[in-house]
Amino acid sequence: TTEEQVHGCMKLLEEFGSCTVEKDQMCVVRRKSGFAPGVGGAGGYADVKLLVYADLGVHKAFDGTEIPLRIVGEVQLILEGYMKVKSKMHLVYEVHRGSFDRDARTSPE
C-alpha cells in the first residue's frame, strides 16, 4: 500500500540520516525533497533525493600504488505511484526545459 511505502521510505531516510563516515563509511551530504512545501514538480512528480558520500577503502594497483576509493552518488526514494509518473515524464521534461523551442534565427520567415 502507499502507506507502507511511505513508512518504508521514512525508515530509509532515518537510517541513511544516522550514518557517519566513521561508523558506516558513508554519510548523507545533501537531502532534497520534492514533497517539501512550495516545491512543485513538473507533471506532478515528486521524490526524495539523497546525495551520499561513501568511503570504499583502498585499492592496491598492479604497481603497488594505493588508490583511495571514494564516491558521491545519488539515491532516489520514489513511491510506486510516482515511479509510474516518472516513467512517462521524459517528454514533459524535454518540453519544460525548452528542447522543442524554435530558435528565431533559424526559423523561416
Coordinates of C-alpha atoms in Angstrom, one line a residue:
T1 CA 0.0 0.0 0.0
T2 CA 1.0 3.6 -0.3
E3 CA 1.1 3.9 3.5
E4 CA 3.6 1.0 3.7
Q5 CA 5.7 2.6 1.0
V6 CA 5.7 5.9 2.9
H7 CA 6.7 4.1 6.1
G8 CA 9.5 2.3 4.3
C9 CA 10.8 5.5 2.8
M10 CA 10.7 7.3 6.1
K11 CA 12.6 4.4 7.7
L12 CA 15.2 4.5 4.9
L13 CA 15.6 8.3 5.4
E14 CA 16.1 7.7 9.2
E15 CA 18.7 5.0 8.6
F16 CA 20.6 7.0 5.9
G17 CA 20.5 10.1 8.2
S18 CA 22.1 8.2 11.1
C19 CA 25.1 7.1 9.0
T20 CA 28.5 8.5 9.6
V21 CA 31.8 8.1 7.8
E22 CA 33.5 7.0 11.0
K23 CA 30.9 4.3 11.8
D24 CA 29.4 3.3 8.4
Q25 CA 32.0 4.6 5.8
M26 CA 29.2 6.7 4.4
C27 CA 27.0 9.7 5.1
V28 CA 24.3 11.9 3.6
V29 CA 25.8 15.1 2.2
R30 CA 22.6 16.7 0.9
R31 CA 18.9 15.9 1.1
K32 CA 16.3 17.3 -1.4
S33 CA 12.6 16.6 -1.0
G34 CA 10.1 17.1 -3.9
F35 CA 7.4 16.9 -1.2
A36 CA 8.6 20.0 0.7
P37 CA 6.1 22.9 0.9
G38 CA 6.4 25.2 -2.0
V39 CA 8.1 22.7 -4.3
G40 CA 6.1 21.6 -7.3
G41 CA 7.5 19.0 -9.7
A42 CA 6.7 19.1 -13.4
G43 CA 3.9 16.8 -14.3
G44 CA 3.1 16.1 -10.6
Y45 CA 6.2 14.1 -10.0
A46 CA 8.0 14.1 -6.6
D47 CA 10.7 12.1 -4.9
V48 CA 13.4 12.5 -2.2
K49 CA 17.0 12.6 -3.4
L50 CA 19.9 11.9 -1.2
L51 CA 23.5 12.8 -2.1
V52 CA 25.6 10.2 -0.4
Y53 CA 29.3 10.1 0.2
A54 CA 30.9 6.6 0.6
D55 CA 34.4 5.7 1.5
L56 CA 35.0 2.3 -0.1
G57 CA 38.5 1.8 1.3
V58 CA 41.7 1.5 -0.8
H59 CA 42.5 -0.4 -4.0
K60 CA 46.0 -1.6 -4.5
A61 CA 47.1 -1.1 -8.1
F62 CA 49.3 -3.5 -10.0
D63 CA 52.4 -1.4 -9.2
G64 CA 51.6 -1.3 -5.5
T65 CA 50.2 2.2 -5.5
E66 CA 47.3 2.5 -3.1
I67 CA 44.3 4.4 -4.5
P68 CA 41.6 5.6 -2.2
L69 CA 38.1 4.6 -3.4
R70 CA 35.6 7.3 -2.6
I71 CA 32.3 8.1 -4.4
V72 CA 29.4 10.5 -4.2
G73 CA 26.2 9.2 -5.6
E74 CA 22.5 10.0 -5.7
V75 CA 19.9 7.8 -4.0
Q76 CA 16.3 8.4 -5.1
L77 CA 13.4 7.3 -2.9
I78 CA 10.3 7.1 -5.1
L79 CA 6.8 5.8 -4.2
E80 CA 5.3 3.4 -6.7
G81 CA 2.7 5.8 -8.0
Y82 CA 5.3 8.4 -8.6
M83 CA 7.5 5.9 -10.4
K84 CA 4.7 5.4 -12.9
V85 CA 4.6 9.1 -13.4
K86 CA 8.4 9.3 -13.8
S87 CA 8.4 6.6 -16.5
K88 CA 6.2 8.9 -18.6
M89 CA 7.9 12.2 -17.7
H90 CA 10.7 12.4 -20.2
L91 CA 8.7 14.2 -22.8
V92 CA 7.3 16.6 -20.3
Y93 CA 10.8 17.3 -19.0
E94 CA 12.1 18.0 -22.5
V95 CA 9.2 20.4 -23.2
H96 CA 9.7 22.1 -19.9
R97 CA 13.4 22.7 -20.5
G98 CA 12.7 24.1 -23.9
S99 CA 14.2 21.3 -26.1
F100 CA 11.5 21.9 -28.7
D101 CA 11.6 25.7 -28.7
R102 CA 12.4 27.1 -32.1
D103 CA 15.4 29.4 -32.4
A104 CA 14.2 32.6 -34.0
R105 CA 17.4 32.8 -36.0
T106 CA 16.8 29.5 -37.8
S107 CA 13.0 29.9 -38.3
P108 CA 11.8 30.5 -41.8
E109 CA 10.3 34.0 -42.3

